PDB file of C-alpha atoms in Angstrom:
ATOM      1  CA  UNK A1405      -0.024   0.048  -0.011  1.00  0.00           C
ATOM      2  CA  UNK A1406       1.059   3.437  -0.782  1.00  0.00           C
ATOM      3  CA  UNK A1407       2.283   5.235   2.274  1.00  0.00           C
ATOM      4  CA  UNK A1408       1.869   8.826   0.794  1.00  0.00           C
ATOM      5  CA  UNK A1409      -0.882   9.503  -1.651  1.00  0.00           C
ATOM      6  CA  UNK A1410      -1.218  12.717  -3.745  1.00  0.00           C
ATOM      7  CA  UNK A1411      -4.333  12.341  -5.829  1.00  0.00           C
ATOM      8  CA  UNK A1412      -3.977  15.381  -7.829  1.00  0.00           C
ATOM      9  CA  UNK A1413      -1.311  14.969 -10.596  1.00  0.00           C
ATOM     10  CA  UNK A1414      -1.915  18.698 -11.646  1.00  0.00           C
ATOM     11  CA  UNK A1415      -3.626  21.839 -10.203  1.00  0.00           C
ATOM     12  CA  UNK A1416      -4.188  25.142 -11.613  1.00  0.00           C
ATOM     13  CA  UNK A1417      -4.843  28.327  -9.641  1.00  0.00           C
ATOM     14  CA  UNK A1418      -5.360  31.993 -10.433  1.00  0.00           C
ATOM     15  CA  UNK A1419      -2.640  34.361  -9.033  1.00  0.00           C
ATOM     16  CA  UNK A1420      -3.520  35.855  -5.753  1.00  0.00           C
ATOM     17  CA  UNK A1421      -5.970  33.030  -5.105  1.00  0.00           C
ATOM     18  CA  UNK A1422      -5.613  30.306  -2.408  1.00  0.00           C
ATOM     19  CA  UNK A1423      -5.057  26.777  -3.544  1.00  0.00           C
ATOM     20  CA  UNK A1424      -5.123  23.368  -1.424  1.00  0.00           C
ATOM     21  CA  UNK A1425      -2.705  20.533  -2.419  1.00  0.00           C
ATOM     22  CA  UNK A1426      -4.120  17.201  -0.936  1.00  0.00           C
ATOM     23  CA  UNK A1427      -2.022  14.563   0.788  1.00  0.00           C
ATOM     24  CA  UNK A1428      -3.053  11.469   2.627  1.00  0.00           C
ATOM     25  CA  UNK A1429      -0.742   9.087   4.497  1.00  0.00           C
ATOM     26  CA  UNK A1430      -0.797   5.559   5.988  1.00  0.00           C
ATOM     27  CA  UNK A1431       1.201   4.650   8.954  1.00  0.00           C
ATOM     28  CA  UNK A1432       0.685   2.532  12.102  1.00  0.00           C
ATOM     29  CA  UNK A1433       3.531   4.466  13.916  1.00  0.00           C
ATOM     30  CA  UNK A1434       2.365   6.980  16.578  1.00  0.00           C
ATOM     31  CA  UNK A1435       5.318   9.080  15.956  1.00  0.00           C
ATOM     32  CA  UNK A1436       5.880  10.595  12.539  1.00  0.00           C
ATOM     33  CA  UNK A1437       6.576  13.649  10.705  1.00  0.00           C
ATOM     34  CA  UNK A1438       4.902  15.148   7.679  1.00  0.00           C
ATOM     35  CA  UNK A1439       6.723  17.422   5.303  1.00  0.00           C
ATOM     36  CA  UNK A1440       6.179  19.387   1.969  1.00  0.00           C
ATOM     37  CA  UNK A1441       8.767  20.122  -0.395  1.00  0.00           C
ATOM     38  CA  UNK A1442       8.633  22.299  -3.581  1.00  0.00           C
ATOM     39  CA  UNK A1443      10.604  21.388  -6.638  1.00  0.00           C
ATOM     40  CA  UNK A1444      10.731  24.198  -9.187  1.00  0.00           C
ATOM     41  CA  UNK A1445      11.802  23.313 -12.865  1.00  0.00           C
ATOM     42  CA  UNK A1446      15.401  23.956 -11.952  1.00  0.00           C
ATOM     43  CA  UNK A1447      15.090  20.679  -9.826  1.00  0.00           C
ATOM     44  CA  UNK A1448      16.217  21.411  -6.442  1.00  0.00           C
ATOM     45  CA  UNK A1449      14.211  20.328  -3.304  1.00  0.00           C
ATOM     46  CA  UNK A1450      12.874  23.260  -1.091  1.00  0.00           C
ATOM     47  CA  UNK A1451      11.566  22.392   2.246  1.00  0.00           C
ATOM     48  CA  UNK A1452       8.419  24.353   2.904  1.00  0.00           C
ATOM     49  CA  UNK A1453       6.660  23.137   6.146  1.00  0.00           C
ATOM     50  CA  UNK A1454       6.668  20.310   8.753  1.00  0.00           C
ATOM     51  CA  UNK A1455       4.029  18.841  11.065  1.00  0.00           C
ATOM     52  CA  UNK A1456       4.855  16.392  13.794  1.00  0.00           C
ATOM     53  CA  UNK A1457       2.196  13.810  14.823  1.00  0.00           C
ATOM     54  CA  UNK A1458       2.014  15.138  18.286  1.00  0.00           C
ATOM     55  CA  UNK A1459       1.669  18.752  17.286  1.00  0.00           C
ATOM     56  CA  UNK A1460      -1.529  20.156  18.566  1.00  0.00           C
ATOM     57  CA  UNK A1461      -1.868  23.040  16.137  1.00  0.00           C
ATOM     58  CA  UNK A1462      -1.569  23.193  12.323  1.00  0.00           C
ATOM     59  CA  UNK A1463       1.924  24.390  11.108  1.00  0.00           C
ATOM     60  CA  UNK A1464       2.194  27.709   9.338  1.00  0.00           C
ATOM     61  CA  UNK A1465       4.982  29.312   7.476  1.00  0.00           C
ATOM     62  CA  UNK A1466       4.404  32.483   5.868  1.00  0.00           C
ATOM     63  CA  UNK A1467       1.802  31.835   3.037  1.00  0.00           C
ATOM     64  CA  UNK A1468       2.006  28.106   3.688  1.00  0.00           C
ATOM     65  CA  UNK A1469       0.014  26.229   6.087  1.00  0.00           C
ATOM     66  CA  UNK A1470      -0.742  22.586   6.649  1.00  0.00           C
ATOM     67  CA  UNK A1471      -4.273  21.321   7.226  1.00  0.00           C
ATOM     68  CA  UNK A1472      -3.446  18.316   9.374  1.00  0.00           C
ATOM     69  CA  UNK A1473      -6.363  16.150  10.179  1.00  0.00           C
ATOM     70  CA  UNK A1474      -5.004  13.215  12.080  1.00  0.00           C
ATOM     71  CA  UNK A1475      -8.004  10.960  12.200  1.00  0.00           C
ATOM     72  CA  UNK A1476      -8.407  11.174   8.550  1.00  0.00           C
ATOM     73  CA  UNK A1477      -4.735  10.806   8.035  1.00  0.00           C
ATOM     74  CA  UNK A1478      -4.479  13.789   5.887  1.00  0.00           C
ATOM     75  CA  UNK A1479      -1.913  16.615   5.637  1.00  0.00           C
ATOM     76  CA  UNK A1480      -3.131  19.125   2.982  1.00  0.00           C
ATOM     77  CA  UNK A1481      -0.907  22.066   1.994  1.00  0.00           C
ATOM     78  CA  UNK A1482      -2.583  25.325   1.637  1.00  0.00           C
ATOM     79  CA  UNK A1483      -0.918  28.136  -0.146  1.00  0.00           C
ATOM     80  CA  UNK A1484      -2.588  31.543   0.106  1.00  0.00           C
ATOM     81  CA  UNK A1485      -2.307  34.485  -2.153  1.00  0.00           C
ATOM     82  CA  UNK A1486      -0.692  32.337  -4.893  1.00  0.00           C
ATOM     83  CA  UNK A1487       2.174  33.941  -6.985  1.00  0.00           C
ATOM     84  CA  UNK A1488       3.536  33.061 -10.309  1.00  0.00           C
ATOM     85  CA  UNK A1489       6.745  31.771  -8.694  1.00  0.00           C
ATOM     86  CA  UNK A1490       4.685  29.085  -6.787  1.00  0.00           C
ATOM     87  CA  UNK A1491       4.479  27.165 -10.131  1.00  0.00           C
ATOM     88  CA  UNK A1492       6.433  24.092  -9.323  1.00  0.00           C
ATOM     89  CA  UNK A1493       6.055  20.490  -8.569  1.00  0.00           C
ATOM     90  CA  UNK A1494       5.066  19.860  -4.666  1.00  0.00           C
ATOM     91  CA  UNK A1495       5.829  16.777  -2.858  1.00  0.00           C
ATOM     92  CA  UNK A1496       4.245  15.592   0.432  1.00  0.00           C
ATOM     93  CA  UNK A1497       6.654  13.251   2.343  1.00  0.00           C
ATOM     94  CA  UNK A1498       6.505  11.298   5.745  1.00  0.00           C
ATOM     95  CA  UNK A1499       9.130  10.205   8.214  1.00  0.00           C
ATOM     96  CA  UNK A1500       8.061   7.375  10.481  1.00  0.00           C
ATOM     97  CA  UNK A1501       9.670   6.797  13.822  1.00  0.00           C
ATOM     98  CA  UNK A1502      11.045   8.887  16.788  1.00  0.00           C
ATOM     99  CA  UNK A1503      14.433   9.484  15.445  1.00  0.00           C
ATOM    100  CA  UNK A1504      15.516  12.129  12.870  1.00  0.00           C
ATOM    101  CA  UNK A1505      17.519   9.369  11.068  1.00  0.00           C
ATOM    102  CA  UNK A1506      14.484   7.784   9.348  1.00  0.00           C
ATOM    103  CA  UNK A1507      14.147   7.729   5.632  1.00  0.00           C
ATOM    104  CA  UNK A1508      11.560  10.166   4.031  1.00  0.00           C
ATOM    105  CA  UNK A1509       8.970   8.518   1.853  1.00  0.00           C
ATOM    106  CA  UNK A1510       7.444  10.787  -0.845  1.00  0.00           C
ATOM    107  CA  UNK A1511       4.225  10.912  -2.738  1.00  0.00           C
ATOM    108  CA  UNK A1512       3.873  11.207  -6.562  1.00  0.00           C
ATOM    109  CA  UNK A1513       3.734  14.845  -6.408  1.00  0.00           C
ATOM    110  CA  UNK A1514       1.370  17.610  -7.647  1.00  0.00           C
ATOM    111  CA  UNK A1515       2.281  19.935 -10.476  1.00  0.00           C
ATOM    112  CA  UNK A1516       0.929  23.401  -9.599  1.00  0.00           C
ATOM    113  CA  UNK A1517       0.479  25.974 -12.342  1.00  0.00           C
ATOM    114  CA  UNK A1518      -0.349  29.514 -11.360  1.00  0.00           C
ATOM    115  CA  UNK A1519      -2.017  31.500 -14.081  1.00  0.00           C
ATOM    116  CA  UNK A1520      -1.738  35.339 -14.189  1.00  0.00           C
TER     117      UNK A1520
ATOM    118  CA  UNK B1400      22.878  29.946   5.706  1.00  0.00           C
ATOM    119  CA  UNK B1401      24.643  26.791   5.630  1.00  0.00           C
ATOM    120  CA  UNK B1402      23.728  24.376   2.820  1.00  0.00           C
ATOM    121  CA  UNK B1403      24.400  20.930   1.388  1.00  0.00           C
ATOM    122  CA  UNK B1404      26.535  21.171  -1.674  1.00  0.00           C
ATOM    123  CA  UNK B1405      26.848  18.469  -4.500  1.00  0.00           C
ATOM    124  CA  UNK B1406      29.298  17.897  -7.481  1.00  0.00           C
ATOM    125  CA  UNK B1407      29.209  17.592 -10.322  1.00  0.00           C
ATOM    126  CA  UNK B1408      25.773  19.105 -11.094  1.00  0.00           C
ATOM    127  CA  UNK B1409      25.654  16.986 -14.246  1.00  0.00           C
ATOM    128  CA  UNK B1410      27.505  13.661 -15.066  1.00  0.00           C
ATOM    129  CA  UNK B1411      27.429  11.773 -18.320  1.00  0.00           C
ATOM    130  CA  UNK B1412      28.914   8.418 -18.343  1.00  0.00           C
ATOM    131  CA  UNK B1413      28.808   5.190 -20.492  1.00  0.00           C
ATOM    132  CA  UNK B1414      27.041   2.191 -19.504  1.00  0.00           C
ATOM    133  CA  UNK B1415      29.422  -0.006 -17.372  1.00  0.00           C
ATOM    134  CA  UNK B1416      31.626   2.804 -16.119  1.00  0.00           C
ATOM    135  CA  UNK B1417      31.928   3.529 -12.377  1.00  0.00           C
ATOM    136  CA  UNK B1418      30.811   7.033 -11.159  1.00  0.00           C
ATOM    137  CA  UNK B1419      31.228   8.737  -7.734  1.00  0.00           C
ATOM    138  CA  UNK B1420      28.910  11.481  -6.808  1.00  0.00           C
ATOM    139  CA  UNK B1421      30.100  13.795  -4.143  1.00  0.00           C
ATOM    140  CA  UNK B1422      28.210  15.658  -1.345  1.00  0.00           C
ATOM    141  CA  UNK B1423      29.331  17.886   1.397  1.00  0.00           C
ATOM    142  CA  UNK B1424      26.620  17.830   4.048  1.00  0.00           C
ATOM    143  CA  UNK B1425      25.955  20.735   6.640  1.00  0.00           C
ATOM    144  CA  UNK B1426      28.975  20.669   9.077  1.00  0.00           C
ATOM    145  CA  UNK B1427      27.152  19.821  12.188  1.00  0.00           C
ATOM    146  CA  UNK B1428      24.743  17.229  10.771  1.00  0.00           C
ATOM    147  CA  UNK B1429      25.105  13.676  11.877  1.00  0.00           C
ATOM    148  CA  UNK B1430      22.624  11.837   9.380  1.00  0.00           C
ATOM    149  CA  UNK B1431      23.239  11.590   5.714  1.00  0.00           C
ATOM    150  CA  UNK B1432      21.149  10.332   2.899  1.00  0.00           C
ATOM    151  CA  UNK B1433      21.078   9.503  -0.730  1.00  0.00           C
ATOM    152  CA  UNK B1434      17.820   9.719  -2.682  1.00  0.00           C
ATOM    153  CA  UNK B1435      17.141   9.492  -6.437  1.00  0.00           C
ATOM    154  CA  UNK B1436      14.536  10.792  -8.687  1.00  0.00           C
ATOM    155  CA  UNK B1437      14.073   9.164 -12.072  1.00  0.00           C
ATOM    156  CA  UNK B1438      12.711  12.009 -14.598  1.00  0.00           C
ATOM    157  CA  UNK B1439       9.129  12.569 -14.006  1.00  0.00           C
ATOM    158  CA  UNK B1440       8.895  10.268 -11.087  1.00  0.00           C
ATOM    159  CA  UNK B1441       8.767  10.779  -7.336  1.00  0.00           C
ATOM    160  CA  UNK B1442      11.881  10.890  -5.062  1.00  0.00           C
ATOM    161  CA  UNK B1443      12.984   7.537  -3.736  1.00  0.00           C
ATOM    162  CA  UNK B1444      15.085   6.808  -0.772  1.00  0.00           C
ATOM    163  CA  UNK B1445      18.443   4.907  -1.490  1.00  0.00           C
ATOM    164  CA  UNK B1446      20.428   4.889   1.732  1.00  0.00           C
ATOM    165  CA  UNK B1447      20.974   6.652   5.134  1.00  0.00           C
ATOM    166  CA  UNK B1448      24.337   6.966   7.003  1.00  0.00           C
ATOM    167  CA  UNK B1449      24.975   7.555  10.502  1.00  0.00           C
ATOM    168  CA  UNK B1450      28.048   7.190  12.730  1.00  0.00           C
ATOM    169  CA  UNK B1451      30.167   5.972   9.733  1.00  0.00           C
ATOM    170  CA  UNK B1452      27.970   3.172   8.802  1.00  0.00           C
ATOM    171  CA  UNK B1453      24.807   2.451   6.715  1.00  0.00           C
ATOM    172  CA  UNK B1454      21.741   2.578   9.051  1.00  0.00           C
ATOM    173  CA  UNK B1455      19.128   1.941   6.456  1.00  0.00           C
ATOM    174  CA  UNK B1456      18.908   1.024   2.804  1.00  0.00           C
ATOM    175  CA  UNK B1457      16.118   0.440   0.206  1.00  0.00           C
ATOM    176  CA  UNK B1458      15.659  -2.366  -2.120  1.00  0.00           C
ATOM    177  CA  UNK B1459      17.104  -0.160  -4.901  1.00  0.00           C
ATOM    178  CA  UNK B1460      20.464  -0.001  -2.981  1.00  0.00           C
ATOM    179  CA  UNK B1461      21.873  -3.155  -4.258  1.00  0.00           C
ATOM    180  CA  UNK B1462      25.527  -4.407  -4.593  1.00  0.00           C
ATOM    181  CA  UNK B1463      26.394  -1.928  -7.369  1.00  0.00           C
ATOM    182  CA  UNK B1464      26.006   0.991  -4.934  1.00  0.00           C
ATOM    183  CA  UNK B1465      28.173   2.044  -1.977  1.00  0.00           C
ATOM    184  CA  UNK B1466      28.639   4.999   0.241  1.00  0.00           C
ATOM    185  CA  UNK B1467      31.553   6.370   2.098  1.00  0.00           C
ATOM    186  CA  UNK B1468      32.425   9.281   4.298  1.00  0.00           C
ATOM    187  CA  UNK B1469      36.138   9.409   3.396  1.00  0.00           C
ATOM    188  CA  UNK B1470      36.834  12.336   5.544  1.00  0.00           C
ATOM    189  CA  UNK B1471      35.096  14.697   7.874  1.00  0.00           C
ATOM    190  CA  UNK B1472      33.302  16.588   5.417  1.00  0.00           C
ATOM    191  CA  UNK B1473      32.593  14.576   2.127  1.00  0.00           C
ATOM    192  CA  UNK B1474      29.828  11.884   1.775  1.00  0.00           C
ATOM    193  CA  UNK B1475      30.116   9.883  -1.560  1.00  0.00           C
ATOM    194  CA  UNK B1476      27.876   7.517  -3.484  1.00  0.00           C
ATOM    195  CA  UNK B1477      29.654   5.201  -5.886  1.00  0.00           C
ATOM    196  CA  UNK B1478      27.901   3.231  -8.606  1.00  0.00           C
ATOM    197  CA  UNK B1479      30.116   0.532  -9.783  1.00  0.00           C
ATOM    198  CA  UNK B1480      28.971  -0.413 -13.181  1.00  0.00           C
ATOM    199  CA  UNK B1481      26.185   1.907 -14.371  1.00  0.00           C
ATOM    200  CA  UNK B1482      23.209   0.959 -16.300  1.00  0.00           C
ATOM    201  CA  UNK B1483      20.907   2.946 -18.640  1.00  0.00           C
ATOM    202  CA  UNK B1484      18.097   2.745 -15.714  1.00  0.00           C
ATOM    203  CA  UNK B1485      20.570   4.578 -13.308  1.00  0.00           C
ATOM    204  CA  UNK B1486      20.038   7.791 -15.115  1.00  0.00           C
ATOM    205  CA  UNK B1487      18.277   9.969 -12.562  1.00  0.00           C
ATOM    206  CA  UNK B1488      18.859  13.021 -10.319  1.00  0.00           C
ATOM    207  CA  UNK B1489      20.636  11.936  -7.278  1.00  0.00           C
ATOM    208  CA  UNK B1490      20.019  14.085  -4.140  1.00  0.00           C
ATOM    209  CA  UNK B1491      22.118  14.199  -1.058  1.00  0.00           C
ATOM    210  CA  UNK B1492      20.417  15.204   2.268  1.00  0.00           C
ATOM    211  CA  UNK B1493      21.538  15.642   5.867  1.00  0.00           C
ATOM    212  CA  UNK B1494      19.965  16.391   9.062  1.00  0.00           C
ATOM    213  CA  UNK B1495      21.024  17.183  12.718  1.00  0.00           C
ATOM    214  CA  UNK B1496      20.334  14.932  15.601  1.00  0.00           C
ATOM    215  CA  UNK B1497      17.062  15.963  17.138  1.00  0.00           C
ATOM    216  CA  UNK B1498      13.419  15.336  17.049  1.00  0.00           C
ATOM    217  CA  UNK B1499      12.003  15.041  13.567  1.00  0.00           C
ATOM    218  CA  UNK B1500      13.894  17.737  11.880  1.00  0.00           C
ATOM    219  CA  UNK B1501      13.688  18.543   8.220  1.00  0.00           C
ATOM    220  CA  UNK B1502      16.267  16.946   5.903  1.00  0.00           C
ATOM    221  CA  UNK B1503      18.149  19.568   3.931  1.00  0.00           C
ATOM    222  CA  UNK B1504      18.505  18.594   0.356  1.00  0.00           C
ATOM    223  CA  UNK B1505      21.479  19.405  -1.829  1.00  0.00           C
ATOM    224  CA  UNK B1506      20.853  20.788  -5.403  1.00  0.00           C
ATOM    225  CA  UNK B1507      21.270  17.356  -6.879  1.00  0.00           C
ATOM    226  CA  UNK B1508      23.571  15.722  -9.488  1.00  0.00           C
ATOM    227  CA  UNK B1509      21.922  14.629 -12.788  1.00  0.00           C
ATOM    228  CA  UNK B1510      23.376  11.393 -13.952  1.00  0.00           C
ATOM    229  CA  UNK B1511      23.086  10.623 -17.565  1.00  0.00           C
ATOM    230  CA  UNK B1512      24.170   6.966 -18.581  1.00  0.00           C
ATOM    231  CA  UNK B1513      24.417   6.418 -22.265  1.00  0.00           C
TER     232      UNK B1513
END
């Protein structure tokens, strides 16, 4: 079974509007972390936001917020006030276990296009 | 801000040749990783390294792959006899010891096997 599922291969949004990128995960480990990375066409992996399984509040980083619904095992990324520079591939990832040494497992990604 | 660096940015090699991809993790980090991304696909874990030994490896990381930390700064991935299907972007990442920190990724090395 897929550990990370991103059901939207592609998403389009108008500049200045908000967009939600979906991510569901599957784990039986009570301790895990959820991450979102941005990959522009240049190829690098840019960390955006992190949510721990024990965090009580949803994570926020500037225009990025993570809608964490633990019971539904979802960790959707919300980008507010989209900018043209937000056009990129977005990957959801999970690390299981209580140590920082564990591997990241990535989803298939969502290609976001921001239209002017 | 400290960052992970990787060299070369692009490597072209012939099938059957050995390649070494190099990474310099962030200096106070303790865990090191290699991931690969075949063009148009998701990022896949290859191997993690801690305390001078492999701590975890995936099924992709077979006998043709090896990793080494030859000195206090470099972290290398060697592919002994490259195949066409090894063509991919290879990312190095590192993380400090702590509770569920992010993994800091390098810019990647694009490997093309012809």
